[in-house]
mmCIF file of C-alpha atoms and ligand atoms in Angstrom:
data_model
loop_
_atom_site.group_PDB
_atom_site.id
_atom_site.type_symbol
_atom_site.label_atom_id
_atom_site.label_comp_id
_atom_site.label_asym_id
_atom_site.label_seq_id
_atom_site.Cartn_x
_atom_site.Cartn_y
_atom_site.Cartn_z
ATOM 1 C CA MET A 1 0.422 -0.280 -0.370
ATOM 2 C CA ALA A 2 1.470 3.388 -1.248
ATOM 3 C CA ARG A 3 2.795 5.827 1.837
ATOM 4 C CA LYS A 4 0.740 8.500 3.141
ATOM 5 C CA ILE A 5 2.054 11.941 2.265
ATOM 6 C CA ILE A 6 1.216 15.392 2.347
ATOM 7 C CA ILE A 7 3.888 17.918 1.108
ATOM 8 C CA ASP A 8 4.463 21.204 2.508
ATOM 9 C CA THR A 9 6.485 23.322 0.530
ATOM 10 C CA ASP A 10 7.159 26.710 -1.458
ATOM 11 C CA PRO A 11 7.840 26.168 -5.181
ATOM 12 C CA GLY A 12 10.772 27.175 -5.848
ATOM 13 C CA GLN A 13 12.155 25.375 -8.760
ATOM 14 C CA ASP A 14 13.661 23.048 -6.286
ATOM 15 C CA ASP A 15 10.490 22.659 -4.981
ATOM 16 C CA ALA A 16 8.638 21.576 -8.056
ATOM 17 C CA ALA A 17 11.350 18.828 -9.003
ATOM 18 C CA ALA A 18 10.265 17.623 -5.430
ATOM 19 C CA ILE A 19 6.362 17.616 -6.344
ATOM 20 C CA PHE A 20 6.629 15.836 -9.608
ATOM 21 C CA LEU A 21 8.697 13.369 -7.983
ATOM 22 C CA ALA A 22 6.588 12.419 -5.795
ATOM 23 C CA LEU A 23 3.525 13.005 -8.323
ATOM 24 C CA ALA A 24 5.339 10.455 -10.334
ATOM 25 C CA SER A 25 5.141 7.881 -8.435
ATOM 26 C CA PRO A 26 2.015 6.741 -6.790
ATOM 27 C CA GLU A 27 2.874 2.997 -6.562
ATOM 28 C CA THR A 28 5.492 4.011 -3.495
ATOM 29 C CA LEU A 29 3.734 7.497 -2.563
ATOM 30 C CA SER A 30 -0.230 8.418 -2.277
ATOM 31 C CA VAL A 31 0.006 12.398 -1.941
ATOM 32 C CA LEU A 32 -3.241 13.417 0.180
ATOM 33 C CA GLY A 33 -2.880 17.232 -0.760
ATOM 34 C CA ILE A 34 -0.395 19.694 -0.884
ATOM 35 C CA THR A 35 0.318 22.824 1.337
ATOM 36 C CA THR A 36 1.549 25.654 0.177
ATOM 37 C CA VAL A 37 3.629 28.253 2.128
ATOM 38 C CA ALA A 38 5.074 31.835 2.053
ATOM 39 C CA GLY A 39 9.094 31.435 1.819
ATOM 40 C CA ASN A 40 10.618 31.397 -1.331
ATOM 41 C CA VAL A 41 7.832 33.611 -2.902
ATOM 42 C CA PRO A 42 4.822 35.272 -0.824
ATOM 43 C CA LEU A 43 1.999 32.727 -0.409
ATOM 44 C CA ALA A 44 -0.190 34.056 -3.256
ATOM 45 C CA ARG A 45 3.286 33.236 -5.901
ATOM 46 C CA THR A 46 3.824 29.199 -3.462
ATOM 47 C CA SER A 47 0.296 28.672 -4.365
ATOM 48 C CA GLU A 48 0.224 29.483 -7.965
ATOM 49 C CA ASN A 49 3.368 27.395 -8.252
ATOM 50 C CA ALA A 50 2.245 24.901 -6.793
ATOM 51 C CA ARG A 51 -1.107 24.574 -9.030
ATOM 52 C CA ILE A 52 1.181 25.252 -12.081
ATOM 53 C CA VAL A 53 3.226 22.308 -10.827
ATOM 54 C CA CYS A 54 0.401 19.795 -10.406
ATOM 55 C CA GLU A 55 -0.653 20.425 -14.492
ATOM 56 C CA TRP A 56 2.411 19.938 -15.850
ATOM 57 C CA ALA A 57 3.008 17.262 -14.032
ATOM 58 C CA GLY A 58 -0.331 16.280 -15.555
ATOM 59 C CA LYS A 59 -1.948 15.794 -12.550
ATOM 60 C CA PRO A 60 -5.178 18.105 -12.000
ATOM 61 C CA GLU A 61 -7.090 16.822 -9.768
ATOM 62 C CA THR A 62 -4.088 17.542 -7.039
ATOM 63 C CA ARG A 63 -5.534 19.140 -3.834
ATOM 64 C CA VAL A 64 -3.446 22.399 -3.044
ATOM 65 C CA PHE A 65 -4.867 24.419 0.126
ATOM 66 C CA ALA A 66 -3.099 27.904 1.425
ATOM 67 C CA GLY A 67 -1.788 27.389 3.885
ATOM 68 C CA CYS A 68 0.158 30.275 6.335
ATOM 69 C CA ASP A 69 1.488 33.866 4.788
ATOM 70 C CA ALA A 70 3.429 35.342 7.327
ATOM 71 C CA PRO A 71 6.391 33.369 10.405
ATOM 72 C CA MET A 72 4.178 32.366 13.097
ATOM 73 C CA GLN A 73 6.071 35.597 15.102
ATOM 74 C CA ARG A 74 8.403 37.211 12.617
ATOM 75 C CA ALA A 75 7.984 39.826 9.341
ATOM 76 C CA LEU A 76 8.447 37.031 5.749
ATOM 77 C CA VAL A 77 12.239 36.839 4.726
ATOM 78 C CA THR A 78 11.745 35.523 0.652
ATOM 79 C CA ALA A 79 14.851 34.789 -2.041
ATOM 80 C CA GLU A 80 13.568 35.627 -4.949
ATOM 81 C CA HIS A 81 17.394 36.397 -5.837
ATOM 82 C CA VAL A 82 17.642 33.231 -5.853
ATOM 83 C CA HIS A 83 14.280 31.843 -7.540
ATOM 84 C CA GLY A 84 13.237 34.946 -9.324
ATOM 85 C CA LYS A 85 10.187 37.317 -9.006
ATOM 86 C CA THR A 86 7.790 33.793 -9.599
ATOM 87 C CA GLY A 87 9.860 31.814 -7.942
ATOM 88 C CA LEU A 88 9.250 29.417 -10.945
ATOM 89 C CA ASP A 89 11.876 31.889 -12.973
ATOM 90 C CA GLY A 90 13.180 29.635 -16.818
ATOM 91 C CA PRO A 91 10.168 28.582 -18.674
ATOM 92 C CA ALA A 92 9.996 31.075 -20.797
ATOM 93 C CA ASN A 93 6.266 31.745 -19.928
ATOM 94 C CA LEU A 94 4.518 30.814 -16.708
ATOM 95 C CA PRO A 95 0.638 29.592 -17.756
ATOM 96 C CA LYS A 96 -1.972 31.054 -15.226
ATOM 97 C CA PRO A 97 -3.618 27.910 -13.778
ATOM 98 C CA LYS A 98 -6.605 25.576 -14.682
ATOM 99 C CA ILE A 99 -6.327 23.841 -11.049
ATOM 100 C CA ALA A 100 -8.619 26.089 -8.001
ATOM 101 C CA LEU A 101 -6.973 26.146 -4.781
ATOM 102 C CA GLN A 102 -9.452 24.373 -1.896
ATOM 103 C CA ASP A 103 -11.045 26.266 0.004
ATOM 104 C CA GLN A 104 -9.592 24.747 3.315
ATOM 105 C CA HIS A 105 -6.908 26.758 4.902
ATOM 106 C CA GLY A 106 -3.702 24.279 4.547
ATOM 107 C CA VAL A 107 -2.616 24.513 8.282
ATOM 108 C CA ASP A 108 -7.135 22.229 8.932
ATOM 109 C CA PHE A 109 -5.913 20.659 6.385
ATOM 110 C CA ILE A 110 -3.737 18.985 7.577
ATOM 111 C CA ILE A 111 -4.494 19.355 11.392
ATOM 112 C CA ASP A 112 -8.851 17.129 10.235
ATOM 113 C CA THR A 113 -6.194 14.898 8.033
ATOM 114 C CA LEU A 114 -3.927 13.549 11.111
ATOM 115 C CA ARG A 115 -6.984 13.093 12.936
ATOM 116 C CA ALA A 116 -8.838 11.680 10.308
ATOM 117 C CA GLU A 117 -6.665 9.110 8.933
ATOM 118 C CA PRO A 118 -5.523 6.304 11.397
ATOM 119 C CA ALA A 119 -2.547 7.256 14.001
ATOM 120 C CA GLY A 120 0.578 6.624 12.144
ATOM 121 C CA SER A 121 -0.097 6.441 8.787
ATOM 122 C CA VAL A 122 0.414 10.165 6.903
ATOM 123 C CA THR A 123 4.335 11.519 6.995
ATOM 124 C CA LEU A 124 4.671 15.130 6.743
ATOM 125 C CA CYS A 125 7.019 16.224 4.043
ATOM 126 C CA THR A 126 8.250 19.348 4.377
ATOM 127 C CA LEU A 127 10.113 21.654 1.503
ATOM 128 C CA GLY A 128 10.084 24.901 2.484
ATOM 129 C CA PRO A 129 9.776 27.043 5.677
ATOM 130 C CA LEU A 130 7.487 24.308 9.311
ATOM 131 C CA THR A 131 5.028 28.354 9.765
ATOM 132 C CA ASN A 132 2.069 25.868 8.588
ATOM 133 C CA ILE A 133 3.135 22.543 10.647
ATOM 134 C CA GLY A 134 4.513 24.766 13.568
ATOM 135 C CA THR A 135 1.109 26.694 13.695
ATOM 136 C CA ALA A 136 -1.139 22.892 13.492
ATOM 137 C CA PHE A 137 1.217 21.037 15.840
ATOM 138 C CA ALA A 138 0.335 24.746 18.216
ATOM 139 C CA LYS A 139 -3.484 24.104 17.309
ATOM 140 C CA ALA A 140 -4.114 21.362 17.987
ATOM 141 C CA PRO A 141 -1.106 19.902 19.828
ATOM 142 C CA GLU A 142 -3.066 15.472 19.671
ATOM 143 C CA ILE A 143 -2.032 15.887 15.869
ATOM 144 C CA ILE A 144 1.535 15.787 16.807
ATOM 145 C CA ALA A 145 1.451 12.035 18.495
ATOM 146 C CA ARG A 146 -0.310 10.354 15.132
ATOM 147 C CA VAL A 147 2.465 12.044 12.518
ATOM 148 C CA ALA A 148 4.676 8.931 11.116
ATOM 149 C CA GLU A 149 7.209 10.870 10.820
ATOM 150 C CA ILE A 150 8.737 14.587 9.280
ATOM 151 C CA VAL A 151 11.047 14.394 6.552
ATOM 152 C CA MET A 152 11.955 17.835 6.085
ATOM 153 C CA MET A 153 14.247 20.018 3.703
ATOM 154 C CA GLY A 154 15.615 22.656 5.990
ATOM 155 C CA GLY A 155 19.016 23.421 8.121
ATOM 156 C CA ALA A 156 22.944 22.699 7.620
ATOM 157 C CA TYR A 157 26.048 22.126 9.785
ATOM 158 C CA PHE A 158 29.354 21.129 8.581
ATOM 159 C CA GLU A 159 28.341 23.215 5.419
ATOM 160 C CA VAL A 160 26.788 26.257 7.565
ATOM 161 C CA GLY A 161 24.841 29.022 6.610
ATOM 162 C CA ASN A 162 23.144 30.104 2.790
ATOM 163 C CA ILE A 163 21.149 33.156 4.109
ATOM 164 C CA THR A 164 22.929 34.043 6.604
ATOM 165 C CA PRO A 165 26.332 32.754 6.979
ATOM 166 C CA ALA A 166 24.762 30.414 10.682
ATOM 167 C CA ALA A 167 21.169 29.241 9.208
ATOM 168 C CA GLU A 168 20.265 27.761 6.259
ATOM 169 C CA PHE A 169 17.264 29.520 4.473
ATOM 170 C CA ASN A 170 14.044 27.204 5.703
ATOM 171 C CA ILE A 171 14.715 27.461 9.556
ATOM 172 C CA TYR A 172 15.274 31.220 8.993
ATOM 173 C CA VAL A 173 12.313 32.109 8.205
ATOM 174 C CA ASP A 174 10.235 30.929 10.470
ATOM 175 C CA PRO A 175 12.795 29.651 13.831
ATOM 176 C CA GLU A 176 10.582 29.364 16.739
ATOM 177 C CA ALA A 177 7.923 26.985 14.017
ATOM 178 C CA ALA A 178 11.394 24.813 13.448
ATOM 179 C CA ASP A 179 11.956 24.947 17.077
ATOM 180 C CA ILE A 180 8.241 23.573 17.697
ATOM 181 C CA VAL A 181 9.217 21.063 15.551
ATOM 182 C CA PHE A 182 12.419 19.489 16.793
ATOM 183 C CA LYS A 183 10.903 20.067 19.999
ATOM 184 C CA SER A 184 7.578 17.715 19.334
ATOM 185 C CA GLY A 185 8.699 14.108 19.386
ATOM 186 C CA CYS A 186 7.992 13.094 16.106
ATOM 187 C CA LYS A 187 10.399 11.074 14.475
ATOM 188 C CA LEU A 188 12.086 13.527 12.166
ATOM 189 C CA THR A 189 14.061 12.566 8.928
ATOM 190 C CA VAL A 190 16.097 16.033 8.361
ATOM 191 C CA MET A 191 17.849 16.457 5.125
ATOM 192 C CA PRO A 192 20.457 19.894 5.584
ATOM 193 C CA LEU A 193 22.507 21.382 3.188
ATOM 194 C CA ASP A 194 25.505 18.821 4.409
ATOM 195 C CA VAL A 195 23.473 16.178 2.059
ATOM 196 C CA THR A 196 21.454 18.941 -0.516
ATOM 197 C CA HIS A 197 24.389 20.159 -1.748
ATOM 198 C CA LYS A 198 26.595 16.534 -3.051
ATOM 199 C CA ALA A 199 22.991 17.024 -5.219
ATOM 200 C CA LEU A 200 24.375 19.075 -7.843
ATOM 201 C CA THR A 201 22.662 19.581 -11.307
ATOM 202 C CA SER A 202 25.641 19.203 -14.124
ATOM 203 C CA PRO A 203 24.924 19.863 -18.018
ATOM 204 C CA ALA A 204 24.699 16.215 -18.842
ATOM 205 C CA ARG A 205 22.656 16.026 -15.708
ATOM 206 C CA VAL A 206 19.828 18.769 -16.781
ATOM 207 C CA ALA A 207 19.928 17.656 -20.248
ATOM 208 C CA ALA A 208 19.212 13.841 -20.045
ATOM 209 C CA LEU A 209 15.905 15.777 -18.642
ATOM 210 C CA ARG A 210 15.201 17.850 -21.170
ATOM 211 C CA ASP A 211 16.631 14.870 -23.485
ATOM 212 C CA LEU A 212 12.483 13.477 -22.324
ATOM 213 C CA GLY A 213 10.928 15.494 -24.158
ATOM 214 C CA THR A 214 7.599 16.078 -21.895
ATOM 215 C CA THR A 215 6.847 19.307 -20.332
ATOM 216 C CA ALA A 216 7.343 18.321 -17.534
ATOM 217 C CA GLY A 217 11.100 16.881 -18.714
ATOM 218 C CA ILE A 218 11.337 20.680 -19.754
ATOM 219 C CA ALA A 219 9.868 22.992 -17.533
ATOM 220 C CA MET A 220 12.232 21.107 -15.431
ATOM 221 C CA ALA A 221 15.328 22.038 -17.685
ATOM 222 C CA ASP A 222 14.153 25.421 -18.228
ATOM 223 C CA MET A 223 13.810 25.688 -14.390
ATOM 224 C CA LEU A 224 17.223 24.532 -13.382
ATOM 225 C CA ASP A 225 19.087 26.548 -16.197
ATOM 226 C CA PHE A 226 17.734 29.292 -14.206
ATOM 227 C CA PHE A 227 18.325 28.188 -10.701
ATOM 228 C CA GLU A 228 21.981 27.130 -10.804
ATOM 229 C CA ARG A 229 23.040 30.030 -11.959
ATOM 230 C CA PHE A 230 22.746 31.347 -7.823
ATOM 231 C CA ASP A 231 25.145 28.249 -6.546
ATOM 232 C CA VAL A 232 27.781 28.866 -9.187
ATOM 233 C CA GLU A 233 28.823 32.217 -9.448
ATOM 234 C CA LYS A 234 28.116 31.865 -4.518
ATOM 235 C CA TYR A 235 30.184 28.769 -4.595
ATOM 236 C CA GLY A 236 31.727 28.436 -7.492
ATOM 237 C CA SER A 237 29.785 24.995 -7.934
ATOM 238 C CA ALA A 238 29.581 22.705 -10.733
ATOM 239 C CA GLY A 239 25.954 22.496 -10.552
ATOM 240 C CA ALA A 240 22.658 23.764 -8.664
ATOM 241 C CA PRO A 241 21.350 21.841 -5.257
ATOM 242 C CA LEU A 242 18.375 20.289 -6.018
ATOM 243 C CA HIS A 243 17.700 20.290 -2.173
ATOM 244 C CA ASP A 244 13.280 19.840 -1.881
ATOM 245 C CA PRO A 245 13.902 16.166 -4.278
ATOM 246 C CA CYS A 246 15.918 14.738 -2.021
ATOM 247 C CA VAL A 247 12.663 14.927 0.465
ATOM 248 C CA ILE A 248 11.224 12.257 -1.805
ATOM 249 C CA ALA A 249 13.730 10.376 -2.914
ATOM 250 C CA TYR A 250 14.494 9.124 0.504
ATOM 251 C CA LEU A 251 10.661 7.359 0.826
ATOM 252 C CA LEU A 252 11.587 5.837 -2.359
ATOM 253 C CA ARG A 253 14.565 5.077 -2.594
ATOM 254 C CA PRO A 254 16.072 5.592 1.778
ATOM 255 C CA GLU A 255 19.447 3.575 0.603
ATOM 256 C CA LEU A 256 20.881 6.265 -1.702
ATOM 257 C CA PHE A 257 21.095 8.453 1.836
ATOM 258 C CA ASP A 258 23.230 8.499 4.536
ATOM 259 C CA GLY A 259 23.009 10.213 8.091
ATOM 260 C CA ARG A 260 23.594 9.961 11.923
ATOM 261 C CA HIS A 261 21.272 10.177 14.556
ATOM 262 C CA ILE A 262 21.369 13.012 16.599
ATOM 263 C CA ASN A 263 19.946 16.033 18.890
ATOM 264 C CA VAL A 264 19.590 19.185 16.786
ATOM 265 C CA MET A 265 18.165 22.163 18.057
ATOM 266 C CA ILE A 266 17.020 25.861 17.068
ATOM 267 C CA GLU A 267 18.914 28.757 17.729
ATOM 268 C CA THR A 268 15.708 31.381 18.504
ATOM 269 C CA LYS A 269 17.048 34.052 20.673
ATOM 270 C CA SER A 270 20.659 35.266 18.875
ATOM 271 C CA GLU A 271 19.917 38.095 16.022
ATOM 272 C CA LEU A 272 24.320 36.715 15.141
ATOM 273 C CA THR A 273 22.826 33.285 15.178
ATOM 274 C CA LEU A 274 18.829 33.233 14.649
ATOM 275 C CA GLY A 275 17.883 29.915 12.438
ATOM 276 C CA MET A 276 21.009 27.558 13.662
ATOM 277 C CA THR A 277 20.211 24.329 13.849
ATOM 278 C CA VAL A 278 22.928 23.607 16.379
ATOM 279 C CA ALA A 279 23.631 19.759 15.571
ATOM 280 C CA ASP A 280 25.593 17.465 18.666
ATOM 281 C CA PHE A 281 27.303 15.413 15.882
ATOM 282 C CA TRP A 282 29.698 14.779 18.025
ATOM 283 C CA GLY A 283 27.695 13.873 21.337
ATOM 284 C CA VAL A 284 29.793 16.442 22.677
ATOM 285 C CA THR A 285 26.133 16.569 25.329
ATOM 286 C CA ASP A 286 23.898 14.735 27.456
ATOM 287 C CA ARG A 287 20.996 15.879 24.951
ATOM 288 C CA THR A 288 18.867 13.180 23.979
ATOM 289 C CA PRO A 289 18.477 12.464 19.701
ATOM 290 C CA ASN A 290 15.705 13.979 17.955
ATOM 291 C CA ALA A 291 16.721 13.493 14.504
ATOM 292 C CA LEU A 292 18.410 11.289 11.802
ATOM 293 C CA PHE A 293 20.956 14.204 10.180
ATOM 294 C CA MET A 294 21.500 12.840 6.701
ATOM 295 C CA GLN A 295 25.325 14.034 5.325
ATOM 296 C CA ASP A 296 25.855 11.916 2.912
ATOM 297 C CA VAL A 297 23.565 11.144 -0.792
ATOM 298 C CA ASP A 298 24.761 8.710 -3.816
ATOM 299 C CA ALA A 299 24.325 11.694 -6.292
ATOM 300 C CA ASP A 300 24.305 10.030 -9.824
ATOM 301 C CA GLY A 301 21.672 6.989 -8.165
ATOM 302 C CA PHE A 302 19.849 10.103 -7.139
ATOM 303 C CA PHE A 303 19.390 11.794 -10.665
ATOM 304 C CA ALA A 304 18.686 8.417 -11.758
ATOM 305 C CA LEU A 305 15.587 7.879 -10.328
ATOM 306 C CA LEU A 306 15.008 12.148 -10.882
ATOM 307 C CA THR A 307 15.287 11.652 -14.324
ATOM 308 C CA GLU A 308 13.759 7.468 -14.659
ATOM 309 C CA ARG A 309 10.819 9.255 -12.454
ATOM 310 C CA LEU A 310 9.995 11.947 -14.500
ATOM 311 C CA ALA A 311 9.887 10.299 -17.465
ATOM 312 C CA ARG A 312 6.328 8.647 -16.537
ATOM 313 C CA LEU A 313 4.395 12.754 -16.124
HETATM 314 O O1 RIB B 401 17.734 26.518 1.354
HETATM 315 C C1 RIB B 401 16.631 25.965 0.688
HETATM 316 C C2 RIB B 401 15.778 25.620 0.971
HETATM 317 O O2 RIB B 401 15.417 26.843 0.649
HETATM 318 C C3 RIB B 401 14.828 25.559 -0.227
HETATM 319 O O3 RIB B 401 13.712 24.118 0.140
HETATM 320 C C4 RIB B 401 14.526 26.215 -0.951
HETATM 321 O O4 RIB B 401 13.443 25.957 -2.140
HETATM 322 C C5 RIB B 401 14.157 26.936 -0.519
HETATM 323 O O5 RIB B 401 12.916 26.966 0.068
HETATM 324 CA CA1 CA B 402 11.861 25.111 -0.503
#
């Protein structure tokens, strides 16, 4: 039986890759719904973008719910400098989505779904700031014990920050929400920059997607051609790190990844290190391990999976 998941996302070109990967794998993943959150770009854009991606995937029946338009306690910080003004820059023309947004708020969809589905049967896959999850846990604490697992893209330790010297973007945007999640007791599997920076695109890998000749393959290649310029210029890297699809790839082929079960806490007080994932990687404290913190990925296997699955769309 396919694993039930909710994807919480702020599309974002790399979010699009993750959504494609999930929607192309119905034998393994049952996407109960997609909830959008303000992050890379404001909520109105992330909610448009999620629906565009579902249509590019040929899955217009996918239910998309708009969630929170701002972090729990702070002003929104966005990342147009990385993703472009639309959040999906790259393709020549972004269509207006035909799919309508669901009426229900994304946070209420998360709460109602976790209440309705058997305990331990729903996995939350988070690809953006954790605002929707933190808000849902604060509003309905009884759902926490019903979550099977949270698999998230966020944080950094050895790779340090990408939005500040200390913090990764998803955690930095809403550190209070992240603090709720990391203290929740939920089973957490984390894809930090330490691992996502090893899932780098290359001209050959992008060409393999474009050569699929499909709407999804061509759109993905166009998005990656735009998305990679930021990291290539900033890090001098060979290509763009495909952060968010690491979350979905882990659910499909966990053997592609390797990490360590450690304690991770979130900095919410210091302005200097706000949003830092303080990872006790070497076990120098007596803090209880609370997260599987990934460090390595088989990049060739990851891109082979991504390409093989996008060929299905
Ligand atoms: O730091 C990378 C993360 O921030 C990714 O999820 C990207 O889409 C942005 O949301
Ligand atoms: Ca994202």
